[in-house]
CSV table of C-alpha atoms and ligand atoms in Angstrom, one decimal:
chain,number,residue,atom,x,y,z
G,1,ALA,CA,1.5,-27.1,8.1
G,2,SER,CA,4.1,-25.4,10.3
G,3,ASP,CA,3.7,-21.8,11.3
G,4,ALA,CA,7.4,-21.2,11.3
G,5,THR,CA,7.8,-19.1,8.1
G,6,PRO,CA,10.7,-20.1,5.9
G,7,PRO,CA,12.7,-17.3,4.3
G,8,VAL,CA,11.3,-15.3,1.5
G,9,ARG,CA,10.2,-17.3,-1.5
G,10,ARG,CA,12.2,-16.8,-4.7
G,11,PRO,CA,11.1,-17.9,-8.2
G,12,ALA,CA,13.5,-20.8,-7.9
G,13,ASP,CA,11.7,-22.1,-4.8
G,14,TRP,CA,8.5,-22.8,-6.6
G,15,ASP,CA,7.9,-26.3,-7.9
G,16,THR,CA,8.7,-25.9,-11.6
G,17,ASP,CA,6.6,-28.9,-12.7
G,18,ARG,CA,3.6,-27.5,-10.9
G,19,LEU,CA,4.1,-24.1,-12.5
G,20,GLN,CA,4.5,-25.6,-15.9
G,21,ALA,CA,1.3,-27.6,-15.4
G,22,LEU,CA,-0.6,-24.5,-14.3
G,23,ALA,CA,0.6,-22.5,-17.3
G,24,GLU,CA,-0.5,-25.4,-19.5
G,25,ALA,CA,-3.9,-25.6,-18.0
G,26,PHE,CA,-4.7,-21.9,-17.6
G,27,GLY,CA,-2.5,-20.2,-20.2
G,28,THR,CA,-0.2,-17.2,-19.8
G,29,PRO,CA,0.3,-14.6,-18.5
G,30,LEU,CA,-0.8,-16.1,-15.2
G,31,TYR,CA,-0.5,-15.1,-11.6
G,32,VAL,CA,0.0,-18.0,-9.2
G,33,LEU,CA,-0.8,-17.5,-5.6
G,34,ASP,CA,0.2,-19.6,-2.6
G,35,PRO,CA,-2.5,-19.1,0.1
G,36,GLU,CA,-0.5,-21.1,2.6
G,37,ARG,CA,2.4,-18.7,2.3
G,38,VAL,CA,-0.1,-15.8,2.8
G,39,ARG,CA,-1.3,-17.5,6.0
G,40,GLN,CA,2.3,-18.1,7.2
G,41,ASN,CA,3.2,-14.5,6.7
G,42,ALA,CA,0.1,-13.3,8.6
G,43,VAL,CA,0.9,-15.7,11.4
G,44,ARG,CA,4.5,-14.6,11.5
G,45,LEU,CA,3.4,-10.9,11.8
G,46,LYS,CA,1.1,-11.7,14.6
G,47,ARG,CA,3.8,-13.5,16.5
G,48,ALA,CA,6.4,-10.7,15.9
G,49,PHE,CA,3.9,-8.2,17.3
G,50,PRO,CA,2.1,-10.2,20.1
G,51,ASP,CA,0.8,-7.1,22.0
G,52,ALA,CA,-0.1,-5.1,18.9
G,53,THR,CA,-3.0,-5.2,16.5
G,54,VAL,CA,-1.9,-6.3,13.0
G,55,ASP,CA,-4.1,-5.1,10.1
G,56,TYR,CA,-3.5,-6.0,6.5
G,57,ALA,CA,-3.2,-3.1,4.0
G,58,VAL,CA,-5.7,-4.6,1.6
G,59,LYS,CA,-4.5,-2.6,-1.4
G,60,ALA,CA,-1.5,-4.9,-1.9
G,61,ASN,CA,-3.8,-7.7,-3.1
G,62,THR,CA,-7.6,-7.6,-2.8
G,63,THR,CA,-8.5,-11.0,-4.2
G,64,ARG,CA,-11.1,-12.7,-2.2
G,65,ARG,CA,-8.9,-15.7,-1.6
G,66,VAL,CA,-6.2,-13.5,0.0
G,67,LEU,CA,-8.7,-11.5,2.1
G,68,GLU,CA,-10.3,-14.7,3.4
G,69,THR,CA,-7.0,-16.2,4.3
G,70,VAL,CA,-5.8,-13.0,6.1
G,71,ALA,CA,-9.2,-12.6,7.9
G,72,ASP,CA,-9.0,-16.2,9.1
G,73,ALA,CA,-5.5,-15.6,10.4
G,74,GLY,CA,-7.0,-12.9,12.7
G,75,LEU,CA,-5.7,-9.8,11.1
G,76,GLY,CA,-7.9,-6.7,10.5
G,77,ALA,CA,-8.2,-4.7,7.3
G,78,GLU,CA,-6.8,-1.3,6.4
G,79,CYS,CA,-8.7,0.0,3.4
G,80,ALA,CA,-8.1,2.8,1.0
G,81,SER,CA,-11.5,3.1,-0.7
G,82,ALA,CA,-15.1,2.2,-0.4
G,83,GLY,CA,-14.4,-0.6,-2.8
G,84,GLU,CA,-11.8,-2.1,-0.5
G,85,VAL,CA,-14.1,-1.7,2.5
G,86,ARG,CA,-16.8,-3.6,0.6
G,87,ARG,CA,-14.4,-6.4,-0.3
G,88,ALA,CA,-13.1,-6.6,3.3
G,89,LEU,CA,-16.6,-6.8,4.8
G,90,ASP,CA,-17.7,-9.4,2.2
G,91,ALA,CA,-14.6,-11.5,2.8
G,92,GLY,CA,-15.5,-11.8,6.5
G,93,PHE,CA,-13.4,-9.2,8.3
G,94,PRO,CA,-15.4,-8.2,11.3
G,95,ALA,CA,-16.4,-4.5,10.9
G,96,GLU,CA,-14.7,-3.6,14.1
G,97,ARG,CA,-11.5,-4.7,12.5
G,98,VAL,CA,-12.1,-2.6,9.3
G,99,ARG,CA,-10.6,0.8,9.0
G,100,TYR,CA,-11.2,3.1,6.0
G,101,THR,CA,-8.2,5.4,5.5
G,102,ALA,CA,-9.8,8.3,3.6
G,103,VAL,CA,-7.3,10.1,1.4
G,104,ASN,CA,-9.0,13.0,-0.4
G,105,PRO,CA,-12.1,10.8,-0.3
G,106,PRO,CA,-14.6,11.1,-3.2
G,107,ALA,CA,-18.1,11.9,-2.0
G,108,THR,CA,-19.3,8.5,-3.3
G,109,ASP,CA,-16.8,6.7,-1.0
G,110,LEU,CA,-18.1,8.6,2.0
G,111,ASP,CA,-21.7,8.0,1.0
G,112,SER,CA,-21.1,4.2,0.8
G,113,VAL,CA,-19.0,3.9,3.9
G,114,VAL,CA,-21.5,5.9,6.0
G,115,ASP,CA,-24.4,3.8,4.6
G,116,TRP,CA,-22.7,0.6,5.7
G,117,TRP,CA,-21.9,2.1,9.1
G,118,ARG,CA,-25.6,3.0,9.4
G,119,GLU,CA,-26.5,-0.6,8.5
G,120,GLY,CA,-24.6,-1.6,11.6
G,121,HIS,CA,-21.0,-2.2,10.5
G,122,ASP,CA,-19.1,-0.6,13.3
G,123,LEU,CA,-16.0,0.3,11.3
G,124,THR,CA,-13.5,3.1,11.8
G,125,VAL,CA,-13.0,6.0,9.5
G,126,THR,CA,-9.5,7.7,9.3
G,127,VAL,CA,-9.5,11.3,8.2
G,128,GLY,CA,-6.5,13.1,6.8
G,129,ALA,CA,-8.1,16.5,6.7
G,130,ARG,CA,-10.4,18.6,8.8
G,131,ASP,CA,-12.7,18.9,5.8
G,132,THR,CA,-13.3,15.2,5.8
G,133,LEU,CA,-14.6,15.4,9.3
G,134,ASP,CA,-17.1,18.0,8.2
G,135,ALA,CA,-18.1,15.9,5.2
G,136,LEU,CA,-18.8,13.0,7.5
G,137,ALA,CA,-20.7,15.1,10.0
G,138,GLU,CA,-22.9,16.4,7.1
G,139,ARG,CA,-23.8,12.7,6.4
G,140,GLY,CA,-24.7,12.1,10.0
G,141,TYR,CA,-21.7,10.0,10.9
G,142,ASP,CA,-20.9,9.9,14.6
G,143,GLY,CA,-19.0,6.6,14.7
G,144,ARG,CA,-15.4,5.7,15.4
G,145,LEU,CA,-12.8,8.2,14.0
G,146,CYS,CA,-9.1,8.1,13.6
G,147,VAL,CA,-6.9,11.1,12.6
G,148,ARG,CA,-4.1,10.6,10.2
G,149,VAL,CA,-1.2,12.8,10.9
G,150,ASN,CA,1.6,13.8,8.5
G,151,PRO,CA,4.6,12.7,10.5
G,152,GLY,CA,7.0,14.8,8.5
G,153,VAL,CA,9.3,11.9,8.0
G,154,GLY,CA,9.2,9.6,5.0
G,155,ALA,CA,11.0,6.5,3.5
G,156,GLY,CA,10.4,4.0,0.8
G,157,HIS,CA,11.8,2.0,-2.1
G,158,HIS,CA,11.1,4.8,-4.5
G,159,ALA,CA,10.1,8.5,-4.2
G,160,LYS,CA,6.7,7.7,-5.6
G,161,VAL,CA,5.8,5.6,-2.6
G,162,THR,CA,7.5,7.8,0.1
G,163,THR,CA,4.3,9.1,1.8
G,164,GLY,CA,5.3,10.2,5.3
G,165,ASP,CA,6.6,13.6,4.2
G,166,ALA,CA,4.1,14.2,1.3
G,167,PRO,CA,1.6,17.0,2.1
G,168,GLN,CA,-1.4,15.2,0.7
G,169,PHE,CA,-1.4,12.6,3.5
G,170,GLY,CA,-2.5,13.5,6.9
G,171,VAL,CA,-3.1,16.7,8.8
G,172,PRO,CA,0.0,18.7,9.5
G,173,PHE,CA,1.7,17.6,12.7
G,174,ASP,CA,1.2,20.9,14.5
G,175,ARG,CA,-2.6,20.8,13.7
G,176,ALA,CA,-3.1,17.3,15.0
G,177,THR,CA,-4.3,18.2,18.5
G,178,GLU,CA,-6.9,20.6,17.1
G,179,VAL,CA,-8.2,18.1,14.6
G,180,CYS,CA,-8.4,15.3,17.2
G,181,GLY,CA,-10.5,17.6,19.3
G,182,ALA,CA,-12.7,18.4,16.3
G,183,ALA,CA,-13.0,14.6,15.7
G,184,ALA,CA,-14.2,14.1,19.2
G,185,ASP,CA,-17.0,16.6,18.6
G,186,VAL,CA,-18.2,14.8,15.5
G,187,GLY,CA,-18.0,11.2,16.7
G,188,ALA,CA,-15.9,8.9,18.9
G,189,PHE,CA,-12.2,9.8,18.5
G,190,VAL,CA,-10.4,6.5,18.9
G,191,GLY,CA,-7.0,6.6,17.1
G,192,LEU,CA,-4.1,8.3,15.5
G,193,HIS,CA,-2.5,7.1,12.2
G,194,ALA,CA,0.6,7.8,10.2
G,195,HIS,CA,2.5,5.9,7.5
G,196,VAL,CA,6.1,6.4,6.5
G,197,GLY,CA,6.1,4.9,3.0
G,198,SER,CA,6.3,1.5,1.3
G,199,GLY,CA,9.1,-1.0,0.9
G,200,VAL,CA,11.2,0.2,3.8
G,201,SER,CA,14.2,-1.8,4.8
G,202,GLY,CA,17.8,-1.5,5.9
G,203,GLU,CA,18.9,1.9,7.2
G,204,GLU,CA,15.6,3.5,6.2
G,205,LEU,CA,14.0,1.7,9.1
G,206,SER,CA,15.3,4.5,11.2
G,207,ALA,CA,12.7,6.7,9.6
G,208,HIS,CA,10.0,4.3,10.6
G,209,GLU,CA,11.4,4.4,14.2
G,210,ALA,CA,11.4,8.2,14.2
G,211,LEU,CA,7.8,8.1,13.1
G,212,VAL,CA,6.8,5.7,15.8
G,213,ALA,CA,8.5,7.9,18.5
G,214,ARG,CA,6.9,11.1,17.2
G,215,MET,CA,3.5,9.4,17.2
G,216,ALA,CA,3.9,8.0,20.7
G,217,THR,CA,4.7,11.5,22.0
G,218,LEU,CA,1.7,12.9,20.2
G,219,ALA,CA,-0.6,10.1,21.6
G,220,ASP,CA,0.3,11.3,25.1
G,221,GLU,CA,-0.5,14.8,24.3
G,222,VAL,CA,-3.8,14.7,22.4
G,223,ARG,CA,-7.2,14.8,24.2
G,224,PRO,CA,-9.2,12.7,24.4
G,225,ALA,CA,-6.5,10.0,24.7
G,226,PRO,CA,-6.5,7.7,21.7
G,227,GLU,CA,-7.2,4.0,22.2
G,228,PHE,CA,-4.7,3.1,19.4
G,229,VAL,CA,-2.0,4.5,17.2
G,230,SER,CA,-1.4,2.9,13.8
G,231,VAL,CA,2.2,3.5,12.8
G,232,GLY,CA,1.4,2.3,9.2
G,233,GLY,CA,2.9,-0.4,7.1
G,234,GLY,CA,5.9,-0.4,4.8
G,235,PHE,CA,7.9,-3.4,5.8
G,236,GLY,CA,10.2,-4.2,2.9
G,237,VAL,CA,10.7,-7.6,1.4
G,238,PRO,CA,13.8,-8.7,-0.6
G,239,TYR,CA,13.3,-8.7,-4.4
G,240,HIS,CA,17.0,-9.5,-5.3
G,241,ARG,CA,18.3,-13.0,-4.6
G,242,GLU,CA,21.2,-11.5,-2.6
G,243,ASP,CA,19.1,-9.2,-0.4
G,244,PRO,CA,18.8,-10.4,3.1
G,245,PRO,CA,15.3,-11.0,4.4
G,246,LEU,CA,13.8,-8.3,6.7
G,247,ASP,CA,14.5,-9.1,10.3
G,248,LEU,CA,10.9,-8.8,11.3
G,249,GLU,CA,11.6,-9.6,15.0
G,250,ALA,CA,14.2,-6.8,15.1
G,251,VAL,CA,11.8,-4.4,13.5
G,252,ALA,CA,9.1,-5.3,15.9
G,253,GLU,CA,11.5,-4.9,18.9
G,254,ALA,CA,12.6,-1.5,17.7
G,255,THR,CA,9.0,-0.4,17.1
G,256,ARG,CA,8.0,-1.5,20.6
G,257,GLU,CA,10.9,0.4,22.1
G,258,ALA,CA,10.1,3.6,20.2
G,259,PHE,CA,6.4,3.3,21.0
G,260,ASP,CA,6.6,4.7,24.5
G,261,CYS,CA,2.9,5.6,25.3
G,262,ASP,CA,-0.3,4.1,26.7
G,263,ALA,CA,-2.2,3.5,23.5
G,264,ARG,CA,-2.4,0.2,21.7
G,265,LEU,CA,0.1,-0.2,18.9
G,266,VAL,CA,-1.3,-1.0,15.4
G,267,VAL,CA,0.8,-2.0,12.3
G,268,GLU,CA,-0.7,-2.3,8.9
G,269,PRO,CA,1.6,-4.1,6.4
G,270,GLY,CA,0.5,-5.0,2.9
G,271,ARG,CA,3.5,-6.1,0.9
G,272,TYR,CA,4.9,-8.2,3.7
G,273,VAL,CA,1.8,-10.4,3.8
G,274,VAL,CA,1.5,-11.2,0.1
G,275,ALA,CA,4.7,-10.3,-1.9
G,276,ASP,CA,6.4,-13.7,-1.8
G,277,ALA,CA,3.2,-15.6,-2.0
G,278,GLY,CA,2.8,-14.8,-5.7
G,279,VAL,CA,4.7,-15.5,-8.9
G,280,LEU,CA,3.9,-14.4,-12.5
G,281,LEU,CA,4.2,-16.8,-15.3
G,282,THR,CA,4.8,-15.6,-18.8
G,283,GLU,CA,5.6,-17.2,-22.2
G,284,VAL,CA,8.4,-16.2,-24.5
G,285,THR,CA,6.8,-15.1,-27.7
G,286,SER,CA,9.8,-13.9,-29.7
G,287,VAL,CA,13.6,-13.9,-29.4
G,288,LYS,CA,15.6,-11.3,-31.3
G,289,PRO,CA,19.3,-10.9,-31.2
G,290,THR,CA,20.5,-7.3,-31.1
G,291,ASP,CA,23.9,-5.8,-30.5
G,292,GLY,CA,24.9,-6.6,-27.0
G,293,THR,CA,21.6,-8.0,-25.8
G,294,THR,CA,18.9,-10.5,-26.7
G,295,VAL,CA,15.5,-9.0,-26.7
G,296,VAL,CA,13.1,-11.6,-25.2
G,297,GLY,CA,9.5,-10.7,-26.0
G,298,VAL,CA,7.0,-12.1,-23.5
G,299,ASP,CA,3.2,-12.1,-23.2
G,300,ALA,CA,3.2,-10.2,-19.9
G,301,GLY,CA,4.0,-6.5,-19.8
G,302,MET,CA,3.4,-3.3,-17.9
G,303,THR,CA,-0.3,-4.0,-18.1
G,304,THR,CA,0.3,-7.3,-16.2
G,305,LEU,CA,2.9,-6.1,-13.8
G,306,LEU,CA,3.3,-2.3,-13.6
G,307,ARG,CA,6.0,-2.1,-10.9
G,308,PRO,CA,9.1,-2.3,-13.2
G,309,ALA,CA,7.7,0.5,-15.5
G,310,MET,CA,6.4,2.7,-12.7
G,311,TYR,CA,9.1,2.3,-10.0
G,312,ASP,CA,12.1,0.7,-11.9
G,313,ALA,CA,11.3,-2.2,-9.6
G,314,TYR,CA,13.3,-5.3,-9.8
G,315,HIS,CA,11.6,-8.7,-10.0
G,316,GLU,CA,13.7,-11.9,-10.4
G,317,ILE,CA,13.1,-13.5,-13.8
G,318,ARG,CA,13.9,-17.2,-14.3
G,319,SER,CA,13.5,-19.7,-17.1
G,320,LEU,CA,11.4,-22.7,-16.2
G,321,SER,CA,12.5,-24.8,-19.3
G,322,ALA,CA,13.6,-28.3,-18.5
G,323,ASP,CA,16.8,-28.1,-20.4
G,324,VAL,CA,18.3,-24.8,-19.1
G,325,ASP,CA,21.5,-26.5,-18.1
G,326,ASP,CA,22.3,-27.3,-21.7
G,327,ARG,CA,21.8,-23.7,-22.9
G,328,SER,CA,24.4,-21.0,-22.7
G,329,PRO,CA,23.6,-17.9,-20.6
G,330,GLU,CA,22.9,-14.7,-22.5
G,331,PRO,CA,22.4,-11.1,-21.5
G,332,CYS,CA,18.7,-10.4,-22.1
G,333,LEU,CA,16.2,-7.5,-22.2
G,334,VAL,CA,12.8,-9.0,-21.3
G,335,ALA,CA,10.1,-6.8,-22.8
G,336,GLY,CA,6.3,-7.0,-23.0
G,337,PRO,CA,3.8,-6.5,-25.8
G,338,VAL,CA,2.9,-2.9,-25.1
G,339,CYS,CA,4.0,-0.1,-27.4
G,340,GLU,CA,5.9,1.9,-24.8
G,341,THR,CA,9.6,2.0,-24.1
G,342,SER,CA,8.8,1.5,-20.4
G,343,ASP,CA,7.3,-1.9,-21.2
G,344,VAL,CA,10.4,-3.8,-19.9
G,345,LEU,CA,10.1,-6.4,-17.1
G,346,GLY,CA,13.8,-6.8,-16.7
G,347,GLU,CA,17.0,-5.4,-18.2
G,348,LYS,CA,20.5,-6.9,-18.3
G,349,ARG,CA,19.2,-10.3,-17.1
G,350,VAL,CA,21.3,-13.3,-17.8
G,351,LEU,CA,19.1,-16.1,-18.9
G,352,PRO,CA,19.8,-19.5,-20.5
G,353,ALA,CA,19.5,-18.9,-24.3
G,354,PRO,CA,15.7,-18.2,-24.4
G,355,GLU,CA,13.6,-19.8,-27.2
G,356,ARG,CA,10.1,-19.0,-28.3
G,357,GLY,CA,7.6,-21.0,-26.2
G,358,ASP,CA,9.7,-21.0,-23.1
G,359,LEU,CA,8.0,-20.3,-19.8
G,360,LEU,CA,9.5,-17.7,-17.5
G,361,SER,CA,8.6,-16.9,-13.9
G,362,VAL,CA,8.7,-13.4,-12.5
G,363,GLY,CA,9.2,-13.5,-8.8
G,364,THR,CA,7.8,-11.8,-5.7
G,365,ALA,CA,4.8,-10.6,-7.6
G,366,GLY,CA,2.1,-11.2,-5.0
G,367,ALA,CA,1.9,-7.6,-3.8
G,368,TYR,CA,0.8,-4.7,-6.1
G,369,GLY,CA,1.0,-7.1,-9.1
G,370,TYR,CA,-2.4,-8.3,-10.3
G,371,GLU,CA,-3.7,-5.4,-8.2
G,372,MET,CA,-2.2,-2.8,-10.5
G,373,ALA,CA,-2.9,-4.6,-13.7
G,374,SER,CA,-4.8,-2.7,-16.4
G,375,THR,CA,-6.4,-3.2,-19.8
G,376,TYR,CA,-4.2,-0.6,-21.6
G,377,ASN,CA,-3.6,-1.5,-25.2
G,378,SER,CA,-6.9,-3.5,-24.9
G,379,ARG,CA,-5.0,-6.4,-23.2
G,380,PRO,CA,-7.3,-8.4,-21.0
G,381,ARG,CA,-6.1,-8.9,-17.5
G,382,PRO,CA,-4.5,-12.2,-16.6
G,383,ALA,CA,-6.0,-15.0,-14.5
G,384,VAL,CA,-5.0,-15.6,-10.9
G,385,VAL,CA,-4.9,-19.2,-9.7
G,386,THR,CA,-3.7,-21.0,-6.6
G,387,LEU,CA,-0.8,-23.4,-6.6
G,388,ASP,CA,-3.5,-26.1,-6.3
G,389,GLY,CA,-5.2,-25.0,-9.5
G,390,ASP,CA,-8.2,-23.2,-8.0
G,391,THR,CA,-9.3,-20.1,-10.0
G,392,VAL,CA,-9.0,-17.0,-7.8
G,393,VAL,CA,-9.8,-14.6,-10.6
G,394,ARG,CA,-10.7,-15.8,-14.1
G,395,ARG,CA,-8.9,-14.4,-17.1
G,396,GLU,CA,-10.5,-11.4,-18.8
G,397,THR,CA,-11.9,-12.0,-22.3
G,398,LEU,CA,-12.0,-9.6,-25.3
G,399,ALA,CA,-15.8,-9.4,-24.6
G,400,ASP,CA,-15.0,-8.1,-21.1
G,401,LEU,CA,-13.1,-5.2,-22.5
G,402,THR,CA,-16.1,-3.6,-24.1
G,403,ARG,CA,-18.7,-4.7,-21.5
G,404,LEU,CA,-18.9,-1.3,-19.8
G,405,GLU,CA,-19.4,0.7,-23.0
G,406,SER,CA,-22.9,2.0,-23.7
G,407,ASP,CA,-23.3,-0.6,-26.4
G,408,GLY,CA,-21.0,-3.1,-24.7
G,409,GLY,CA,-21.8,-6.7,-24.9
G,410,ALA,CA,-23.1,-6.2,-28.5
G,411,ALA,CA,-20.3,-8.6,-29.5
G,412,GLU,CA,-21.8,-11.4,-27.4
D,501,LLP,N1,-0.9,1.9,5.1
D,501,LLP,C1,-1.1,2.9,4.3
D,501,LLP,C2,-1.8,4.1,4.7
D,501,LLP,C3,-0.6,2.9,3.0
D,501,LLP,O1,-0.8,3.9,2.1
D,501,LLP,C4,0.1,1.7,2.5
D,501,LLP,C5,0.6,1.6,1.2
D,501,LLP,C6,0.3,0.7,3.5
D,501,LLP,C7,-0.2,0.8,4.7
D,501,LLP,C8,1.0,-0.6,3.1
D,501,LLP,O2,2.3,-0.4,2.7
D,501,LLP,P1,3.2,-1.7,2.5
D,501,LLP,O3,3.3,-2.5,3.8
D,501,LLP,O4,2.5,-2.6,1.5
D,501,LLP,O5,4.5,-1.2,2.0
D,501,LLP,N2,2.3,0.2,-5.5
D,501,LLP,C9,3.5,0.4,-4.7
D,501,LLP,C10,3.2,0.5,-3.3
D,501,LLP,C11,2.3,1.6,-2.9
D,501,LLP,C12,2.0,1.6,-1.4
D,501,LLP,C13,0.9,2.6,-1.1
D,501,LLP,N3,0.6,2.6,0.3
D,501,LLP,C14,4.5,-0.7,-5.1
D,501,LLP,O6,4.2,-1.5,-5.9
D,501,LLP,O7,5.6,-0.7,-4.6
């Protein structure tokens, strides 16, 4: 396979027959993952940032298959919890390439991560508060430490994912020097970290550049001098068909230019690695004409893909029926089975007259899709399979839903 990555993958670019066959074999709703596309995106990032370290923000998609693919491609792992650290280590990321970014870390996360470090996993812990340094010191941790700084500049596709200027992330910029010094007293101070937000593209990239410049200046000031500076992730991907793809090479160039310091540059994208490597398949379960719009009921909803309900996010929806050309286009509201008004996957979508039993694809669903799925309304989470039909995550069953209750499993 070629390492030259083709443009972002739209629902229309997936092989319809293959998707139909997968839906037939595994049922719906179903996430389909293309590991080869994950690999290509990882390789492309490494090529765009040849002198930098590229770590994958694991939270975008933590399935074992994705993690193994990304680790194989030579990326490191940026982890948001002990659970993510465990998955990253188990999937084969070398511990030296694993960073745990502790955001208001629960005591149990710190306990686990320090245990694994003591077992010989030489990972890095990023602290966003002086208190976390103390909590690590109390546990006897004296390993690699990175300090997350609040850069005071944020950007993102939605206010809810604009992190750079939110006070809960990172130590205040004017306290950074002091906290880095404190980190050096506790363990080995090795790095600085900041993250602007998620889904950054277009003019907002100037916020990313401002962050990079601020961090480069800081890196030259703090003592001891940091080995690396992670300037976060956030690279946007196009979700609308008409959006231009992110010019990754231009972003890399601008980042390099703004990064005027001696430390090693680190970037940690999540979405960019996996977003276009996933598609969600869902079946039409009811079609209801109403004034002005056809309500298309589907078996995937906000419990399957939360992004539209949570961020008003757009995902392209396409009919995979064979005879779409013979049907007249209709304005549609595509809604899931959950009893909430927010359970809408797409509004004002023009689809070829949908019919019960049709298969729809929901595009660019590889990042923060399965990952944010829940069992609300007692809906078992969907399966994830590869394009080749390998099971990545099996479908949850009704028995799974009660397994964790004190008398769980009684039904089996
Ligand atoms: N680094 C840190 C410290 C982060 O908090 C995040 C994302 C990333 C890197 C990766 O950002 P990315 O490259 O994926 O944009 N659920 C939301 C996105 C939340 C992102 C949270 N942090 C969504 O579906 O849009």
